[in-house]
CSV table of C-alpha atoms in Angstrom, one decimal:
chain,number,residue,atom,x,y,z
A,1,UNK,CA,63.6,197.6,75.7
A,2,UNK,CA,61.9,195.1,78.1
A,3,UNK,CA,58.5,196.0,75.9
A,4,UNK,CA,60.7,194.8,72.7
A,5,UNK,CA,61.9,191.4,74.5
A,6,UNK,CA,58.7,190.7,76.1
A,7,UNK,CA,57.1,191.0,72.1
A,8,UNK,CA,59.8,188.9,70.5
A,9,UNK,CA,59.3,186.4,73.8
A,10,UNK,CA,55.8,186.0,73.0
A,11,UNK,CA,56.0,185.6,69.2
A,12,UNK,CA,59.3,182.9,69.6
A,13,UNK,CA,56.1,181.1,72.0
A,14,UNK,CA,53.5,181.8,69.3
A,15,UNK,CA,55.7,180.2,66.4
A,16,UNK,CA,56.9,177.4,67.8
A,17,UNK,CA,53.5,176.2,68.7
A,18,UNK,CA,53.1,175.9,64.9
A,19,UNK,CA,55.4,173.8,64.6
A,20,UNK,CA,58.5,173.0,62.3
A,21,UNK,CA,59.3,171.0,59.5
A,22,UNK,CA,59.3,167.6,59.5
A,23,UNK,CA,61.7,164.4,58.7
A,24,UNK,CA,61.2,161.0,58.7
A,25,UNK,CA,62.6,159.6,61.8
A,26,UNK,CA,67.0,159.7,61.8
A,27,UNK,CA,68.6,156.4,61.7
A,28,UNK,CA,69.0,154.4,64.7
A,29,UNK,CA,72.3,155.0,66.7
A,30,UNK,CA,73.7,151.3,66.0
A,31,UNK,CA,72.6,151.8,62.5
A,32,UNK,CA,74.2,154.9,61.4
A,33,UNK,CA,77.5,152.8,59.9
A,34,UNK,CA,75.1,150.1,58.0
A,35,UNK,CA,72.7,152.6,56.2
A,36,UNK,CA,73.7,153.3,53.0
A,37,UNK,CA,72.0,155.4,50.5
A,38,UNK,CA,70.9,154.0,47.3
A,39,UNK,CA,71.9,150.5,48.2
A,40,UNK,CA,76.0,151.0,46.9
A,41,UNK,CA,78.0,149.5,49.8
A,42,UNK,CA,81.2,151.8,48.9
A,43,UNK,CA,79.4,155.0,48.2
A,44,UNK,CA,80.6,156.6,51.8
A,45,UNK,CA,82.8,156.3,54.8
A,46,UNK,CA,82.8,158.2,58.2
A,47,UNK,CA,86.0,159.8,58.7
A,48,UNK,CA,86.5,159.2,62.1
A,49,UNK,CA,85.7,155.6,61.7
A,50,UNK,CA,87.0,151.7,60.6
A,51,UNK,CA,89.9,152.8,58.1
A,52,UNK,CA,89.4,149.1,56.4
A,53,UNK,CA,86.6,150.1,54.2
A,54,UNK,CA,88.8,153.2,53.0
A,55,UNK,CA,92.0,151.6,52.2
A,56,UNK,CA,89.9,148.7,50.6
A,57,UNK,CA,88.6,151.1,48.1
A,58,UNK,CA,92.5,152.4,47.6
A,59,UNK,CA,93.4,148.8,46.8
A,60,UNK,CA,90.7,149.2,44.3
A,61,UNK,CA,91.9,152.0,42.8
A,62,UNK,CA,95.4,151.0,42.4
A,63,UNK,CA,93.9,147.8,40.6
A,64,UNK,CA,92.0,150.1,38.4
A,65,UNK,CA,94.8,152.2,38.1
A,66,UNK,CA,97.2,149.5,37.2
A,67,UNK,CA,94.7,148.0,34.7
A,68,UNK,CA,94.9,151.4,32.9
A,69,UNK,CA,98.3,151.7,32.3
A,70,UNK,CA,98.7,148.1,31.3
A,71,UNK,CA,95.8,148.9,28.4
A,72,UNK,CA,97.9,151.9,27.4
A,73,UNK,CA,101.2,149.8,26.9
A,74,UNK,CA,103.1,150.7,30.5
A,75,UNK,CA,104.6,149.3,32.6
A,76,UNK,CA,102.9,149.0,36.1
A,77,UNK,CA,106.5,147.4,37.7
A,78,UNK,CA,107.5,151.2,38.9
A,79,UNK,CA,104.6,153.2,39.2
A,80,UNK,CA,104.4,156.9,38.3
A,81,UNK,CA,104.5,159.8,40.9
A,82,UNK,CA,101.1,160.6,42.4
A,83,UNK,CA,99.3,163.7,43.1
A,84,UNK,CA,96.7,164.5,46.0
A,85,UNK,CA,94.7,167.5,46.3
A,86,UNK,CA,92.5,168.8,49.1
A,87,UNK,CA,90.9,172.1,49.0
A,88,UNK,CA,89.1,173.5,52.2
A,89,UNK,CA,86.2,175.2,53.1
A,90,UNK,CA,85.8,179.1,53.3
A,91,UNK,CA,82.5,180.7,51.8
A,92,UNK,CA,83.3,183.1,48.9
A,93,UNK,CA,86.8,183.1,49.9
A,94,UNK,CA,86.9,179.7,47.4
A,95,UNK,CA,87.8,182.5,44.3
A,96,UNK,CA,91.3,182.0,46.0
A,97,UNK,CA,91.3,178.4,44.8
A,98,UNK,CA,89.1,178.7,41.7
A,99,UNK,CA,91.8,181.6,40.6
A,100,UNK,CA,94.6,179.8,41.9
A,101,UNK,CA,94.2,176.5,39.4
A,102,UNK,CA,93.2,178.5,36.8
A,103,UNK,CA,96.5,180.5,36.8
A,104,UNK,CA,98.2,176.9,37.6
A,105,UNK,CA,96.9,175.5,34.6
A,106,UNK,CA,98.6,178.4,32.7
A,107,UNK,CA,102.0,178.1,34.4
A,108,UNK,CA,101.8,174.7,32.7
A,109,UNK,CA,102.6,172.7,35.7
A,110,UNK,CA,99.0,171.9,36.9
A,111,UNK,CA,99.1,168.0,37.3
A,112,UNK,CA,96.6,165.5,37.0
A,113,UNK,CA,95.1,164.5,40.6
A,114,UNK,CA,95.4,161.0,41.9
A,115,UNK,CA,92.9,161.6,44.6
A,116,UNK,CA,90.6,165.3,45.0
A,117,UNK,CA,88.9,165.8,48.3
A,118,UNK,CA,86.7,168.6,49.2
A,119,UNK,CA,84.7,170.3,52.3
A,120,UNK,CA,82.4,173.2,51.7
A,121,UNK,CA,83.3,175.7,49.0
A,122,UNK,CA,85.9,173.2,48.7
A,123,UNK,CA,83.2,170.1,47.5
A,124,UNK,CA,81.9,172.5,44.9
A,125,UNK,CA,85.4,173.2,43.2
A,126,UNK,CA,86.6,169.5,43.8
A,127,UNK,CA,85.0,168.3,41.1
A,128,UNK,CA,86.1,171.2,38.5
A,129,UNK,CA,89.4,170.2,40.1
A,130,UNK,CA,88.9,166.3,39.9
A,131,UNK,CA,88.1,166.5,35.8
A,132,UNK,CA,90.9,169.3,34.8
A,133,UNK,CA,91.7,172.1,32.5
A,134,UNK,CA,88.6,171.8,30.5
A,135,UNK,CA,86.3,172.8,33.4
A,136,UNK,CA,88.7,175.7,34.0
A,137,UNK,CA,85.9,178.0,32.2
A,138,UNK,CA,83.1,176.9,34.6
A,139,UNK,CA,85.0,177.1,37.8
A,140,UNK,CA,85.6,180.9,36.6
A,141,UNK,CA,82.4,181.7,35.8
A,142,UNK,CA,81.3,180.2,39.1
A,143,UNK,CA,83.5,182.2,41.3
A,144,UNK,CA,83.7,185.1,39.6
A,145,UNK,CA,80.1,186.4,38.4
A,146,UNK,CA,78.1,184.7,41.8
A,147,UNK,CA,76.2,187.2,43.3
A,148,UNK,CA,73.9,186.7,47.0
A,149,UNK,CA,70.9,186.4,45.1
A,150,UNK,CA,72.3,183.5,43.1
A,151,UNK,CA,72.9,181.4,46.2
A,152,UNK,CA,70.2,181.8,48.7
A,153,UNK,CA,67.2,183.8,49.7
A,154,UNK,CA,66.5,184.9,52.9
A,155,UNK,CA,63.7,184.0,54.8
A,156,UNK,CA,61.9,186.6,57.6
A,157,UNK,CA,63.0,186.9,61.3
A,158,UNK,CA,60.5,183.8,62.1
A,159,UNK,CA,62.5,181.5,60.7
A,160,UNK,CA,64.8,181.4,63.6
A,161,UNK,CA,61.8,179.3,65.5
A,162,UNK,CA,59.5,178.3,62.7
A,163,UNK,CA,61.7,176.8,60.0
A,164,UNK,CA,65.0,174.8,59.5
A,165,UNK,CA,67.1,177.6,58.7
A,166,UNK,CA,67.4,181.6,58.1
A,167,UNK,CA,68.2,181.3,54.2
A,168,UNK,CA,66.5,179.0,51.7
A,169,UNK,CA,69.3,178.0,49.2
A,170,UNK,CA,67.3,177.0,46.1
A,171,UNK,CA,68.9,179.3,43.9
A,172,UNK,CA,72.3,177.9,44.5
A,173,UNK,CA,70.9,174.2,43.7
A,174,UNK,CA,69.8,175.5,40.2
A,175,UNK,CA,73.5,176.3,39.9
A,176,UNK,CA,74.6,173.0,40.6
A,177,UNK,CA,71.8,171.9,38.4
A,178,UNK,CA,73.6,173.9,35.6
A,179,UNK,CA,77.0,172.4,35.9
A,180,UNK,CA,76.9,169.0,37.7
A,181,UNK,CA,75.0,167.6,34.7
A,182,UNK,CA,75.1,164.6,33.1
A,183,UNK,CA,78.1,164.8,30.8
A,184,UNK,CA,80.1,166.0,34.7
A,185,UNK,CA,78.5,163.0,36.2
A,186,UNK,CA,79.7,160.4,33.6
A,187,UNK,CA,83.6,161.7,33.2
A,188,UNK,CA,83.8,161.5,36.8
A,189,UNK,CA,82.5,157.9,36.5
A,190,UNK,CA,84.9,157.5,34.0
A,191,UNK,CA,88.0,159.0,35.5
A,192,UNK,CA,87.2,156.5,39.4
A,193,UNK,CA,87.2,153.7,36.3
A,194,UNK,CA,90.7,154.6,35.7
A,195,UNK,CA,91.5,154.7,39.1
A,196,UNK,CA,91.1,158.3,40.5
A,197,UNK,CA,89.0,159.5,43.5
A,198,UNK,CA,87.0,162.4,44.3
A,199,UNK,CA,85.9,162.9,47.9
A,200,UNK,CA,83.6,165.5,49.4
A,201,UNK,CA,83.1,165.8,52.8
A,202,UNK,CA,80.0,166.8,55.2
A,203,UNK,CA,78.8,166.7,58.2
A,204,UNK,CA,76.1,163.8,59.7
A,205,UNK,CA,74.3,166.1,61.8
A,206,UNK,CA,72.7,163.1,63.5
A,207,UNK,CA,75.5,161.1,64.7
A,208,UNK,CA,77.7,164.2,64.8
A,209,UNK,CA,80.0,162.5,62.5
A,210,UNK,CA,82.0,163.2,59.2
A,211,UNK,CA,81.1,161.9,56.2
A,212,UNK,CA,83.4,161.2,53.1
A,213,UNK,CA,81.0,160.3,49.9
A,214,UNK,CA,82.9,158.7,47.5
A,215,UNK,CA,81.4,160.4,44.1
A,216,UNK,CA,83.7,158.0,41.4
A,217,UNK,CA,81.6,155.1,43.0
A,218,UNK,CA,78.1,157.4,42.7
A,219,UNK,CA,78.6,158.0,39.4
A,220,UNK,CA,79.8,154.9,38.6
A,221,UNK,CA,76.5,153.0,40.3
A,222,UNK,CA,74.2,153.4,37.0
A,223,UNK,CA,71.6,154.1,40.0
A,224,UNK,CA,68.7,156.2,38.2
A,225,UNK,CA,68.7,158.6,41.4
A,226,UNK,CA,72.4,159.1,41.8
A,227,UNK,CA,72.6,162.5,39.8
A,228,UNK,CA,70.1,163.8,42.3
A,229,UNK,CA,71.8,162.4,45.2
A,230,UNK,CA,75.2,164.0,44.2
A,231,UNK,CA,73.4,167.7,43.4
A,232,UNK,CA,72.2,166.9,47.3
A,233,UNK,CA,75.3,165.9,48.8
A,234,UNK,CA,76.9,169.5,46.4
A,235,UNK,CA,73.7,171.2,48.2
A,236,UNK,CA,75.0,169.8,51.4
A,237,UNK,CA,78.3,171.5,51.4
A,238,UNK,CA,76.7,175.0,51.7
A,239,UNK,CA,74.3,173.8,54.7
A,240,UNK,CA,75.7,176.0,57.2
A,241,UNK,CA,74.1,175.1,60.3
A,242,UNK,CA,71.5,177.5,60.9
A,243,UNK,CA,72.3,179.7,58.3
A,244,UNK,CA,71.5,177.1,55.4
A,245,UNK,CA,69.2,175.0,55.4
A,246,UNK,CA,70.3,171.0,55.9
A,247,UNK,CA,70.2,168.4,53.2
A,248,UNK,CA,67.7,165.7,54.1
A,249,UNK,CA,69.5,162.0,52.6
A,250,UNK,CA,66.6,158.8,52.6
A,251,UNK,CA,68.2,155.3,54.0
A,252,UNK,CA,66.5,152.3,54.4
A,253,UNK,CA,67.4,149.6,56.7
A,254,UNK,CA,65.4,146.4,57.0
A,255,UNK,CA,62.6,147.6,54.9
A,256,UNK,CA,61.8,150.8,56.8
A,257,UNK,CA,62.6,154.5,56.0
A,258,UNK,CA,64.7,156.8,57.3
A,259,UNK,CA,66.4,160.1,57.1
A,260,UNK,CA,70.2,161.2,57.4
A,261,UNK,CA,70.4,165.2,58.5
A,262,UNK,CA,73.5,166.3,56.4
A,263,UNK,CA,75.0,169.5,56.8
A,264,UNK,CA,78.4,171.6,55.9
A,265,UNK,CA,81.6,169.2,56.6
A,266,UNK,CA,83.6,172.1,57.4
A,267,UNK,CA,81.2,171.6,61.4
A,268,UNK,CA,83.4,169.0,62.0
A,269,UNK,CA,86.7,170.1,59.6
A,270,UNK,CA,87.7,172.5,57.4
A,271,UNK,CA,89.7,170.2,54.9
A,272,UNK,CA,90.6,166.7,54.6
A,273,UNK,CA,93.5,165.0,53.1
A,274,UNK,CA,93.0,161.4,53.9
A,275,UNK,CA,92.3,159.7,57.9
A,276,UNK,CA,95.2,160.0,59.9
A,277,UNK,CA,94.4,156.4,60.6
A,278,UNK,CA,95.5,155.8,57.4
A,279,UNK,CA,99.5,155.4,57.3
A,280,UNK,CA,100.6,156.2,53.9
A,281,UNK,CA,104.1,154.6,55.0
A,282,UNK,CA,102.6,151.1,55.2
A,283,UNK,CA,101.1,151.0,51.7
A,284,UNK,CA,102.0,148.0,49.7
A,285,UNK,CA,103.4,149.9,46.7
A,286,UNK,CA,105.8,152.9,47.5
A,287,UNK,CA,106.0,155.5,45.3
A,288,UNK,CA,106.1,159.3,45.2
A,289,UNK,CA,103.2,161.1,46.4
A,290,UNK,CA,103.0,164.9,46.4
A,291,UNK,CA,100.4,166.8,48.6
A,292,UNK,CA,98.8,170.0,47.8
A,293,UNK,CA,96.2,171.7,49.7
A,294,UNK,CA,94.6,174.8,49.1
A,295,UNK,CA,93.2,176.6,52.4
A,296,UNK,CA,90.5,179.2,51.3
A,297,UNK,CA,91.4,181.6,53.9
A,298,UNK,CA,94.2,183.8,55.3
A,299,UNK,CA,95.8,182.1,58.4
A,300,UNK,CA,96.4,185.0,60.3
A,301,UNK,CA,94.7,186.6,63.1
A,302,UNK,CA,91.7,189.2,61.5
A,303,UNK,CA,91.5,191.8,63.9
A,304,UNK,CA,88.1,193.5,64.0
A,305,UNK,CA,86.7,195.5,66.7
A,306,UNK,CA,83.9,193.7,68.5
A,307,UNK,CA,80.5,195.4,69.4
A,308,UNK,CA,79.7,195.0,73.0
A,309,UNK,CA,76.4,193.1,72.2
A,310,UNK,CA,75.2,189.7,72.4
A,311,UNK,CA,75.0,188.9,68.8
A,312,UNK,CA,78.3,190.6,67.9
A,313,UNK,CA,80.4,188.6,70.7
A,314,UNK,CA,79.0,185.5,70.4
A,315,UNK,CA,79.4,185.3,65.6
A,316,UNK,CA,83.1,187.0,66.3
A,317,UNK,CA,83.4,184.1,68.6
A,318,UNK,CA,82.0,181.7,66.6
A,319,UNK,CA,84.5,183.1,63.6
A,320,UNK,CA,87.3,182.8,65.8
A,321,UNK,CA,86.6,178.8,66.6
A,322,UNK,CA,85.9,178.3,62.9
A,323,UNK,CA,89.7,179.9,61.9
A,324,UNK,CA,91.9,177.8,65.0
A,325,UNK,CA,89.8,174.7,63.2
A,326,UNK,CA,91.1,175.7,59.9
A,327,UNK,CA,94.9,176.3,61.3
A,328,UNK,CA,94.2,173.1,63.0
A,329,UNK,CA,93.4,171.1,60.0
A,330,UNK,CA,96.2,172.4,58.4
A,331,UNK,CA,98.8,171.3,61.1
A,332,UNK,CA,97.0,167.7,61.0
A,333,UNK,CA,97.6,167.5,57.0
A,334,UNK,CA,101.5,168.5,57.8
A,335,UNK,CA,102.1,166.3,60.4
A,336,UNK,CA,100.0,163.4,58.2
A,337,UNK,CA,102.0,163.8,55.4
A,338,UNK,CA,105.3,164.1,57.3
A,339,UNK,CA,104.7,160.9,58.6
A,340,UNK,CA,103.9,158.8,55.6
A,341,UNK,CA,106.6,160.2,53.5
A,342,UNK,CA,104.1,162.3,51.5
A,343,UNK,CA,105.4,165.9,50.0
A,344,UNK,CA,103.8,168.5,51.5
A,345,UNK,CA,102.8,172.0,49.5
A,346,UNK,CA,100.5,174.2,51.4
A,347,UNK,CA,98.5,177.4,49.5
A,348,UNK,CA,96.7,180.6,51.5
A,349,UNK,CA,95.3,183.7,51.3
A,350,UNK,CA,98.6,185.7,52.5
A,351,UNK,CA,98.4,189.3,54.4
A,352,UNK,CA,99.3,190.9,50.7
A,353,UNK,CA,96.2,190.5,49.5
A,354,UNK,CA,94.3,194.0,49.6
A,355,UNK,CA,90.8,194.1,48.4
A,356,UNK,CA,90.2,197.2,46.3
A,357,UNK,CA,87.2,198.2,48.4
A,358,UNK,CA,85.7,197.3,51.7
A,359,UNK,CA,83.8,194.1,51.3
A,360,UNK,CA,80.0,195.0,51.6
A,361,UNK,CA,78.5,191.2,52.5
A,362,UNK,CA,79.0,187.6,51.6
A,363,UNK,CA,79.4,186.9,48.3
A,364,UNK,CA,80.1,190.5,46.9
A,365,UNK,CA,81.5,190.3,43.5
A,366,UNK,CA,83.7,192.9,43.5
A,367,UNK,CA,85.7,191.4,46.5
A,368,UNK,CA,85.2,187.6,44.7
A,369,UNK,CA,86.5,188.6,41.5
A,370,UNK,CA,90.0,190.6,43.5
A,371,UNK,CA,90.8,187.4,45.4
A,372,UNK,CA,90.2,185.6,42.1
A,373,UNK,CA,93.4,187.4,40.7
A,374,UNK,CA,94.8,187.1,43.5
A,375,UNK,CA,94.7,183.3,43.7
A,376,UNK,CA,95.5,183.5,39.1
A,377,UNK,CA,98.7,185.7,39.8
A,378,UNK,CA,99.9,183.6,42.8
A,379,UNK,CA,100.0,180.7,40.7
A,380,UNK,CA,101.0,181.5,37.2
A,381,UNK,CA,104.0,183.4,39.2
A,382,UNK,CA,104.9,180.4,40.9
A,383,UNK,CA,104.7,181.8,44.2
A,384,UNK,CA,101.5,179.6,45.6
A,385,UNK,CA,103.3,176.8,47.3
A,386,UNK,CA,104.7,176.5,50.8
A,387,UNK,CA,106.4,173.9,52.1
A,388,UNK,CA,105.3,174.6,55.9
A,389,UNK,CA,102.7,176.2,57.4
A,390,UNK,CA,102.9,179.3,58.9
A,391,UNK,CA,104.2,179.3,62.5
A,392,UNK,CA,106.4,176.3,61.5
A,393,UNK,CA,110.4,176.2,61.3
A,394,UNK,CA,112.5,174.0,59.6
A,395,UNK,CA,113.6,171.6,62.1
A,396,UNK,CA,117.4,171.7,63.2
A,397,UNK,CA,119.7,168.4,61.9
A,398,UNK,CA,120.9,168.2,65.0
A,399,UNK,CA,117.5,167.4,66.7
């Protein structure tokens, strides 16, 4: 044993005097809110930042939106009912949401979304989501044919010291290449002209920050790099931090050249609604707004016995944190929504759903394509939507 560790010591010594890869140098720390990518001034926001520059970009898109009903002969004196949607992170548990708006969109009561936000597995359905029924077919064959070997490949034991990550995960960007093509790219700019949003969220590894990219405005710039700067920030989404490797984003500032670490939003939060710092309730126009997120994941405790080994405690630990985050984001989208008047309708993996066979690894396709019918029944039953999460009771009227 102490042969074994004084071996791996020596090679972990060996490697990293070769060396890593390399990056331009990050942005400063008082710069990290000034750089934007590309040059577009609205093309991101940090979450936990300034709300102005958000709601400024709402105001937009109820201009927009108004503009787009007046063109179409409505009135814009009472506007219609709204729809939000945020879907959340959770690996290849997203065939729960890809199944569940599939079998939505064949109950017939699958609305068109206001606003789509998306972290993770999340940001790679958001924008089959954001665009409708008629990208039902890809989000399908996306989450329901995927096998490991379509998403990464992984790289030897030396990675751990020598390179950025254990998995290289250029197969998945030839997927995104495949389906976040040109025609994708210009209805989304179409749809933000009308007044809709689609958000996806990572994670600034540099400033330990999260990052809302506003795609509409991407798409919208007519920036000959912005189709390979959204397949990045779609890249980005699946940059589990030492797992994946991270998404490199160029900046400049002031002439010089620098380079944004982005990696998985779901490091800093699971799913996203909209900034609590954002109060629905003080909007200039009141109307209805209806809430729906869709939490790729059971929220229940998942009892597994842990091995008494280093690596064993510390990933069932790490698993553990990652699920209270997920609960947690849930309870913040509640409370959110509660508070600014918004109707709330939650969506989980419940403790009904039984797998036909014991899952053998991430991304097996046999487990992918279950939880895909799952998610298809749940919806075209009508049984998706809860009003509270779990945990929660109705509150008494005499409190």
């Amino acid at each position: 044993m102490l042969g074994r560790m004084a071996t791996l010591g020596l090679l972990s010594l060996a490697l990293a005097a070769c060396g890593h890869p390399s990056r331009e140098p990050a942005v400063p720390r008082a710069d990290t809110t000034r750089a934007q990518p590309l040059g577009i001034p609205n093309l991101r926001f940090f979450a936990d930042g300034d709300p102005t520059l958000m709601a400024q970009e709402a105001a937009r898109a109820l201009a927009k939106e108004q503009a787009h009903l007046r063109a179409a002969g409505r009135s814009t004196t009472r506007l219609p009912p709204v729809s939000y949607l945020a879907v959340s992170g959770g690996g290849d548990n997203g065939a729960f949401g890809a199944g569940l708006l599939n079998g939505w969109t064949q109950a017939g009561t699958r609305p068109e979304f206001k606003m789509v936000t998306g972290v993770s597995t999340g940001a790679l359905i958001a924008p089959f989501a954001f665009l409708g029924p008629s990208y039902d077919y890809a989000v399908r064959e996306v989450y329901t044919t995927i096998t490991p070997d379509m998403v990464y490949r992984s790289r030897g034991i030396t990675a751990a010291v020598f390179d950025d990550a254990m998995a290289d995960t250029a197969p998945l960007a030839q997927i995104i290449a495949k389906y976040a093509d040109e025609k994708m790219f210009a209805e989304i700019a179409r749809e933000y002209g009308e007044g809709r949003l689609l958000l996806i969220g990572t994670t600034d590894l540099d400033a330990q920050r999260p990052v809302i990219w506003n795609i509409g405005a991407l798409a919208a710039s007519g920036h000959p790099q912005a189709l390979d700067l959204f397949r990045k920030i779609l890249r980005a989404l699946a940059a589990i931090p030492g797992l994946f490797q991270p998404v490199m984003v160029d900046v400049e500032l002031d002439g010089r050249k620098y380079q944004e670490m982005h990696v998985d939003g779901g490091a800093i939060a699971q799913l996203f609604l909209y900034p609590p710092s954002i109060d629905m309730s003080q909007a200039r126009i009141q109307r209805q707004r209806h809430a729906y997120v869709i939490r790729n994941a059971r929220l229940d405790p998942d009892y597994a016995v842990t091995e008494r080994q280093t690596i064993s405690i510390a990933g069932r630990a790490i698993v553990a944190m990652l699920a209270a985050s997920g609960v947690n984001d849930v309870l913040r989208t509640y409370f959110t929504s509660q508070r600014d008047g918004v109707d709330y309708n939650l969506a989980y993996i419940g403790t009904d759903f039984k797998p036909p066979a014991e899952k053998t690894g991430e991304f097996d396709p046999v487990y992918m394509r279950s939880l895909y019918d799952y998610g298809f029944r749940q919806a075209k039953e009508g049984r998706e939507w809860h009003k509270l999460p779990p945990g929660l009771s109705v509150p008494s009227p005499n409190r």
